[in-house]
Amino acid sequence: MKKSIVHLINFRNHEKKEKKKKKKDKEKLKKPAKDISALIDELAYVNENENIRKSKKFLDEMYILSQE
């Protein structure tokens, strides 16, 4: 008898967890996906000084290549 009660409790807890997981998944699907350009902008300003340095280096290299 005790085993069946424990089994029933475990089963209900499992069902609750599954419902919660499904609800979270639905909420994730409802959130609009970020636009790729918005993601690029966001990443560009995460470490602004480092990215500016890299951009300058890239542009310098492009200029040198165009001069050759």
Coordinates of N, CA and C in Angstrom, one line a residue:
M1 N 0.8 -1.2 0.0 CA 0.0 0.0 0.0 C 0.9 1.3 0.0
K2 N 1.9 1.3 0.9 CA 2.8 2.4 0.9 C 3.5 2.7 -0.4
K3 N 3.9 1.6 -1.0 CA 4.6 1.7 -2.3 C 3.7 2.4 -3.3
S4 N 2.5 2.0 -3.4 CA 1.6 2.6 -4.4 C 1.3 4.1 -4.1
I5 N 1.3 4.5 -2.8 CA 1.1 5.9 -2.5 C 2.3 6.7 -2.9
V6 N 3.5 6.2 -2.6 CA 4.7 6.8 -3.0 C 4.8 6.9 -4.5
H7 N 4.5 5.9 -5.2 CA 4.5 5.8 -6.6 C 3.6 6.9 -7.2
L8 N 2.4 7.0 -6.6 CA 1.4 8.0 -7.1 C 1.9 9.4 -6.8
I9 N 2.5 9.7 -5.7 CA 3.1 11.0 -5.4 C 4.2 11.3 -6.4
N10 N 5.1 10.4 -6.6 CA 6.2 10.6 -7.6 C 5.6 10.9 -9.0
F11 N 4.6 10.1 -9.3 CA 4.0 10.3 -10.7 C 3.4 11.7 -10.8
R12 N 2.7 12.2 -9.8 CA 2.1 13.5 -9.8 C 3.2 14.6 -9.8
N13 N 4.2 14.4 -9.1 CA 5.3 15.4 -9.1 C 5.9 15.5 -10.5
H14 N 6.1 14.3 -11.1 CA 6.6 14.2 -12.5 C 5.7 15.0 -13.4
E15 N 4.4 14.8 -13.3 CA 3.5 15.5 -14.2 C 3.5 17.0 -14.0
K16 N 3.7 17.4 -12.8 CA 3.8 18.9 -12.5 C 5.0 19.4 -13.1
K17 N 6.1 18.7 -13.0 CA 7.4 19.2 -13.7 C 7.2 19.2 -15.2
E18 N 6.6 18.2 -15.7 CA 6.4 18.2 -17.2 C 5.5 19.4 -17.6
K19 N 4.5 19.7 -16.9 CA 3.6 20.8 -17.2 C 4.4 22.1 -17.2
K20 N 5.2 22.3 -16.1 CA 6.0 23.5 -15.9 C 7.0 23.6 -17.1
K21 N 7.6 22.5 -17.5 CA 8.5 22.6 -18.6 C 7.8 23.0 -19.9
K22 N 6.7 22.4 -20.2 CA 5.9 22.7 -21.4 C 5.5 24.2 -21.4
K23 N 5.1 24.7 -20.2 CA 4.7 26.1 -20.1 C 5.9 27.0 -20.4
K24 N 7.1 26.7 -19.9 CA 8.3 27.5 -20.2 C 8.6 27.4 -21.7
D25 N 8.5 26.2 -22.3 CA 8.8 26.1 -23.7 C 7.8 27.0 -24.5
K26 N 6.6 27.0 -24.2 CA 5.6 27.8 -24.9 C 5.9 29.3 -24.8
E27 N 6.4 29.7 -23.6 CA 6.7 31.1 -23.3 C 7.9 31.5 -24.2
K28 N 8.9 30.6 -24.3 CA 10.1 30.8 -25.1 C 9.6 31.0 -26.6
L29 N 8.7 30.2 -27.0 CA 8.3 30.3 -28.4 C 7.5 31.6 -28.7
K30 N 6.8 32.1 -27.7 CA 6.1 33.3 -27.9 C 7.0 34.6 -28.0
K31 N 8.2 34.5 -27.3 CA 9.1 35.6 -27.4 C 9.6 35.8 -28.8
P32 N 9.5 37.0 -29.3 CA 10.0 37.2 -30.7 C 11.5 37.0 -30.8
A33 N 11.9 36.4 -31.9 CA 13.4 36.2 -32.1 C 14.0 37.6 -32.4
K34 N 15.3 37.7 -31.9 CA 16.0 38.9 -32.2 C 16.4 39.0 -33.6
D35 N 16.4 40.2 -34.2 CA 16.9 40.4 -35.5 C 18.4 40.3 -35.6
I36 N 18.9 39.7 -36.6 CA 20.4 39.5 -36.7 C 21.2 40.8 -36.6
S37 N 20.7 41.8 -37.1 CA 21.4 43.1 -37.0 C 21.4 43.6 -35.6
A38 N 20.3 43.4 -34.9 CA 20.3 43.8 -33.5 C 21.3 43.0 -32.7
L39 N 21.4 41.7 -33.0 CA 22.4 40.9 -32.3 C 23.8 41.3 -32.6
I40 N 24.1 41.7 -33.8 CA 25.4 42.2 -34.2 C 25.7 43.5 -33.4
D41 N 24.7 44.4 -33.4 CA 24.9 45.6 -32.7 C 25.2 45.4 -31.2
E42 N 24.4 44.5 -30.6 CA 24.6 44.1 -29.2 C 26.0 43.6 -28.9
L43 N 26.4 42.7 -29.8 CA 27.8 42.1 -29.6 C 28.9 43.2 -29.8
A44 N 28.6 44.1 -30.7 CA 29.6 45.1 -31.0 C 29.9 46.0 -29.8
Y45 N 28.9 46.2 -29.0 CA 29.0 47.2 -27.9 C 29.3 46.5 -26.5
V46 N 29.5 45.1 -26.6 CA 29.8 44.4 -25.3 C 31.1 44.9 -24.8
N47 N 32.1 44.9 -25.7 CA 33.4 45.3 -25.3 C 33.8 46.4 -26.3
E48 N 33.3 47.6 -26.2 CA 33.4 48.6 -27.2 C 34.9 48.9 -27.6
N49 N 35.7 49.1 -26.6 CA 37.1 49.5 -26.9 C 37.9 48.5 -27.7
E50 N 37.7 47.2 -27.3 CA 38.4 46.1 -28.0 C 37.9 46.0 -29.4
N51 N 36.6 46.2 -29.6 CA 36.0 46.1 -30.9 C 36.4 47.3 -31.8
I52 N 36.5 48.4 -31.2 CA 37.0 49.6 -32.0 C 38.4 49.4 -32.5
R53 N 39.2 48.8 -31.6 CA 40.6 48.5 -31.9 C 40.7 47.5 -33.1
K54 N 39.9 46.5 -33.0 CA 39.8 45.5 -34.0 C 39.3 46.0 -35.3
S55 N 38.3 46.9 -35.3 CA 37.8 47.5 -36.5 C 38.8 48.4 -37.2
K56 N 39.6 49.2 -36.4 CA 40.6 50.0 -36.9 C 41.7 49.2 -37.6
K57 N 42.1 48.1 -36.9 CA 43.1 47.2 -37.5 C 42.6 46.6 -38.8
F58 N 41.3 46.2 -38.8 CA 40.7 45.6 -40.0 C 40.7 46.6 -41.2
L59 N 40.3 47.8 -40.9 CA 40.2 48.9 -41.9 C 41.6 49.2 -42.4
D60 N 42.5 49.3 -41.5 CA 43.9 49.5 -41.9 C 44.4 48.5 -42.9
E61 N 44.1 47.2 -42.5 CA 44.6 46.1 -43.4 C 43.9 46.1 -44.7
M62 N 42.6 46.5 -44.7 CA 41.9 46.6 -46.0 C 42.4 47.7 -46.9
Y63 N 42.8 48.8 -46.2 CA 43.4 50.0 -47.0 C 44.7 49.6 -47.6
I64 N 45.5 48.8 -46.8 CA 46.8 48.4 -47.3 C 46.6 47.4 -48.5
L65 N 45.7 46.5 -48.4 CA 45.4 45.6 -49.5 C 44.9 46.4 -50.7
S66 N 44.1 47.4 -50.5 CA 43.6 48.1 -51.7 C 44.7 48.9 -52.4
Q67 N 45.8 49.3 -51.6 CA 46.9 50.0 -52.2 C 47.8 49.1 -53.0
E68 N 47.8 47.9 -52.7 CA 48.7 46.9 -53.4 C 48.3 46.6 -54.8

